[in-house]
PDB file of C-alpha atoms in Angstrom:
ATOM      1  CA  GLN A   6     141.482  29.141  75.435  1.00 84.00           C
ATOM      2  CA  VAL A   7     144.765  30.955  74.966  1.00 88.00           C
ATOM      3  CA  GLN A   8     144.609  34.372  73.570  1.00 94.00           C
ATOM      4  CA  LEU A   9     147.362  36.916  72.747  1.00 96.00           C
ATOM      5  CA  VAL A  10     146.663  40.440  71.668  1.00 96.00           C
ATOM      6  CA  GLU A  11     149.425  42.793  70.644  1.00 96.00           C
ATOM      7  CA  SER A  12     149.227  46.650  70.536  1.00 97.00           C
ATOM      8  CA  GLY A  13     151.515  49.600  70.388  1.00 97.00           C
ATOM      9  CA  GLY A  14     152.919  49.466  66.937  1.00 97.00           C
ATOM     10  CA  GLY A  15     153.157  52.488  64.705  1.00 97.00           C
ATOM     11  CA  SER A  16     155.451  54.589  62.708  1.00 98.00           C
ATOM     12  CA  VAL A  17     158.462  56.340  63.956  1.00 98.00           C
ATOM     13  CA  GLN A  18     161.691  57.920  62.662  1.00 98.00           C
ATOM     14  CA  ALA A  19     165.075  56.389  63.150  1.00 98.00           C
ATOM     15  CA  GLY A  20     166.401  56.876  66.676  1.00 97.00           C
ATOM     16  CA  GLY A  21     162.920  56.835  68.201  1.00 98.00           C
ATOM     17  CA  SER A  22     161.171  54.470  70.572  1.00 98.00           C
ATOM     18  CA  LEU A  23     158.032  52.358  70.840  1.00 98.00           C
ATOM     19  CA  ARG A  24     156.575  50.090  73.396  1.00 98.00           C
ATOM     20  CA  LEU A  25     154.531  46.990  72.357  1.00 98.00           C
ATOM     21  CA  SER A  26     152.146  45.256  74.562  1.00 98.00           C
ATOM     22  CA  CYS A  27     151.135  41.738  74.545  1.00 98.00           C
ATOM     23  CA  ALA A  28     148.007  40.855  76.589  1.00 96.00           C
ATOM     24  CA  ALA A  29     147.814  37.189  77.370  1.00 94.00           C
ATOM     25  CA  SER A  30     144.938  35.092  78.729  1.00 90.00           C
ATOM     26  CA  GLY A  31     144.039  31.436  79.058  1.00 89.00           C
ATOM     27  CA  HIS A  32     147.397  30.073  80.341  1.00 85.00           C
ATOM     28  CA  THR A  33     147.283  27.925  83.477  1.00 81.00           C
ATOM     29  CA  ALA A  34     150.924  27.200  84.018  1.00 83.00           C
ATOM     30  CA  SER A  35     152.773  29.208  86.732  1.00 83.00           C
ATOM     31  CA  THR A  36     155.639  29.925  84.351  1.00 91.00           C
ATOM     32  CA  ILE A  37     155.582  30.113  80.602  1.00 92.00           C
ATOM     33  CA  CYS A  38     157.760  31.856  77.955  1.00 95.00           C
ATOM     34  CA  VAL A  39     156.416  34.820  76.171  1.00 96.00           C
ATOM     35  CA  GLY A  40     158.412  35.630  73.158  1.00 97.00           C
ATOM     36  CA  TRP A  41     158.607  38.539  70.755  1.00 97.00           C
ATOM     37  CA  PHE A  42     159.224  37.878  67.066  1.00 98.00           C
ATOM     38  CA  ARG A  43     159.197  39.987  63.930  1.00 97.00           C
ATOM     39  CA  GLN A  44     158.864  39.268  60.167  1.00 97.00           C
ATOM     40  CA  ALA A  45     159.754  41.676  57.464  1.00 96.00           C
ATOM     41  CA  PRO A  46     158.382  41.244  53.943  1.00 92.00           C
ATOM     42  CA  GLY A  47     160.320  38.444  52.137  1.00 94.00           C
ATOM     43  CA  LYS A  48     162.213  37.369  55.340  1.00 96.00           C
ATOM     44  CA  GLU A  49     161.772  34.597  57.763  1.00 95.00           C
ATOM     45  CA  ARG A  50     160.279  35.187  61.139  1.00 95.00           C
ATOM     46  CA  GLU A  51     162.954  35.850  63.805  1.00 95.00           C
ATOM     47  CA  GLY A  52     162.956  36.002  67.470  1.00 95.00           C
ATOM     48  CA  VAL A  53     164.016  39.283  69.285  1.00 96.00           C
ATOM     49  CA  GLY A  54     163.411  38.559  72.989  1.00 96.00           C
ATOM     50  CA  ALA A  55     161.559  36.452  75.566  1.00 97.00           C
ATOM     51  CA  ILE A  56     160.627  36.412  79.254  1.00 96.00           C
ATOM     52  CA  ALA A  57     159.898  33.631  81.579  1.00 95.00           C
ATOM     53  CA  THR A  58     156.793  34.824  83.430  1.00 94.00           C
ATOM     54  CA  GLY A  59     157.446  33.044  86.647  1.00 91.00           C
ATOM     55  CA  GLY A  60     160.979  34.324  87.398  1.00 89.00           C
ATOM     56  CA  GLY A  61     161.099  37.260  85.083  1.00 91.00           C
ATOM     57  CA  TRP A  62     164.251  36.006  83.425  1.00 94.00           C
ATOM     58  CA  THR A  63     164.828  37.612  79.969  1.00 95.00           C
ATOM     59  CA  TYR A  64     166.500  36.479  76.835  1.00 95.00           C
ATOM     60  CA  TYR A  65     167.491  38.511  73.783  1.00 95.00           C
ATOM     61  CA  ALA A  66     168.785  38.027  70.235  1.00 94.00           C
ATOM     62  CA  ASP A  67     172.146  39.492  69.522  1.00 93.00           C
ATOM     63  CA  SER A  68     170.690  41.953  67.027  1.00 91.00           C
ATOM     64  CA  VAL A  69     168.614  43.850  69.620  1.00 93.00           C
ATOM     65  CA  LYS A  70     170.670  43.566  72.769  1.00 93.00           C
ATOM     66  CA  GLY A  71     171.109  46.951  74.415  1.00 95.00           C
ATOM     67  CA  ARG A  72     168.247  48.353  72.467  1.00 97.00           C
ATOM     68  CA  PHE A  73     165.204  46.260  73.257  1.00 97.00           C
ATOM     69  CA  THR A  74     163.890  45.356  76.659  1.00 98.00           C
ATOM     70  CA  VAL A  75     161.240  42.807  77.578  1.00 98.00           C
ATOM     71  CA  SER A  76     159.314  43.170  80.754  1.00 97.00           C
ATOM     72  CA  GLN A  77     155.993  42.112  82.253  1.00 97.00           C
ATOM     73  CA  ASP A  78     153.245  43.275  84.513  1.00 96.00           C
ATOM     74  CA  ARG A  79     151.986  40.052  86.022  1.00 93.00           C
ATOM     75  CA  ALA A  80     148.984  41.668  87.623  1.00 93.00           C
ATOM     76  CA  LYS A  81     147.767  42.655  84.074  1.00 94.00           C
ATOM     77  CA  ASN A  82     148.954  39.406  82.321  1.00 94.00           C
ATOM     78  CA  THR A  83     150.870  41.756  79.984  1.00 96.00           C
ATOM     79  CA  VAL A  84     154.312  41.544  78.482  1.00 97.00           C
ATOM     80  CA  TYR A  85     156.023  44.530  76.997  1.00 98.00           C
ATOM     81  CA  LEU A  86     158.626  45.030  74.316  1.00 98.00           C
ATOM     82  CA  GLN A  87     160.308  48.443  74.832  1.00 98.00           C
ATOM     83  CA  MET A  88     162.237  49.385  71.697  1.00 98.00           C
ATOM     84  CA  ASN A  89     164.709  52.194  71.737  1.00 98.00           C
ATOM     85  CA  ASN A  90     167.028  53.684  69.146  1.00 97.00           C
ATOM     86  CA  LEU A  91     164.961  52.143  66.399  1.00 97.00           C
ATOM     87  CA  LYS A  92     166.504  51.587  62.976  1.00 96.00           C
ATOM     88  CA  PRO A  93     164.912  51.185  59.545  1.00 96.00           C
ATOM     89  CA  GLU A  94     165.958  47.535  59.617  1.00 95.00           C
ATOM     90  CA  ASP A  95     163.607  47.058  62.559  1.00 97.00           C
ATOM     91  CA  THR A  96     160.604  47.609  60.291  1.00 97.00           C
ATOM     92  CA  ALA A  97     158.440  44.420  60.426  1.00 98.00           C
ATOM     93  CA  MET A  98     155.286  42.936  61.766  1.00 98.00           C
ATOM     94  CA  TYR A  99     155.845  42.140  65.409  1.00 98.00           C
ATOM     95  CA  TYR A 100     154.274  39.164  67.129  1.00 98.00           C
ATOM     96  CA  CYS A 101     154.175  37.740  70.661  1.00 97.00           C
ATOM     97  CA  ALA A 102     153.829  34.078  71.229  1.00 97.00           C
ATOM     98  CA  THR A 103     153.931  31.658  74.087  1.00 96.00           C
ATOM     99  CA  ALA A 104     155.896  28.503  74.731  1.00 94.00           C
ATOM    100  CA  ASP A 105     156.217  25.995  77.526  1.00 91.00           C
ATOM    101  CA  TRP A 106     158.884  26.729  80.169  1.00 90.00           C
ATOM    102  CA  VAL A 107     161.556  24.076  79.822  1.00 88.00           C
ATOM    103  CA  GLY A 108     164.206  25.700  82.162  1.00 90.00           C
ATOM    104  CA  PHE A 109     164.957  28.458  79.676  1.00 91.00           C
ATOM    105  CA  CYS A 110     163.071  30.477  76.938  1.00 93.00           C
ATOM    106  CA  PRO A 111     164.253  29.787  73.377  1.00 90.00           C
ATOM    107  CA  VAL A 112     164.529  33.142  71.610  1.00 86.00           C
ATOM    108  CA  VAL A 113     165.382  31.815  68.137  1.00 82.00           C
ATOM    109  CA  ALA A 114     163.390  28.577  67.983  1.00 87.00           C
ATOM    110  CA  VAL A 115     160.184  29.850  66.360  1.00 91.00           C
ATOM    111  CA  GLU A 116     158.931  26.324  66.242  1.00 92.00           C
ATOM    112  CA  SER A 117     158.799  26.027  70.100  1.00 93.00           C
ATOM    113  CA  TYR A 118     156.046  28.606  70.356  1.00 95.00           C
ATOM    114  CA  ASN A 119     152.652  27.219  69.894  1.00 93.00           C
ATOM    115  CA  TYR A 120     150.244  30.135  70.502  1.00 95.00           C
ATOM    116  CA  TRP A 121     150.562  33.535  68.483  1.00 97.00           C
ATOM    117  CA  GLY A 122     148.919  36.889  68.510  1.00 97.00           C
ATOM    118  CA  GLN A 123     147.793  38.617  65.317  1.00 97.00           C
ATOM    119  CA  GLY A 124     150.762  41.010  65.139  1.00 97.00           C
ATOM    120  CA  THR A 125     151.274  44.696  65.127  1.00 98.00           C
ATOM    121  CA  GLN A 126     153.110  46.686  62.486  1.00 98.00           C
ATOM    122  CA  VAL A 127     156.254  48.708  63.268  1.00 98.00           C
ATOM    123  CA  THR A 128     157.706  51.062  60.613  1.00 98.00           C
ATOM    124  CA  VAL A 129     160.868  53.006  61.005  1.00 98.00           C
ATOM    125  CA  SER A 130     161.828  55.671  58.558  1.00 97.00           C
ATOM    126  CA  SER A 131     165.183  57.038  57.944  1.00 94.00           C
TER     127      SER A 131
END
């Protein structure tokens, strides 16, 4: 059974940093996509970044390029989202999710991801 557990959310001031973790278990494929998404109240869920676990290739949404970094610790089956220079508009519930590897990891295609964690809240104050 696939399980994803996020942690690391919290409240920070603008300009600060947070690192989110996604502990994954139950996958059998050598390469999968682990994506990070966020959803603010009243808005649609949007992708921010993803990583292909086999090769470590990363993909980012334009809105977070240069500020967010996705990485992994394969020994711990954990994927991270390092968020720097946070802005109030980054405030949202953040989720990790997994999708099949199809030669790339879709960052914006929410519907491609079939297993989801419970989410962790990030609040950035100005």
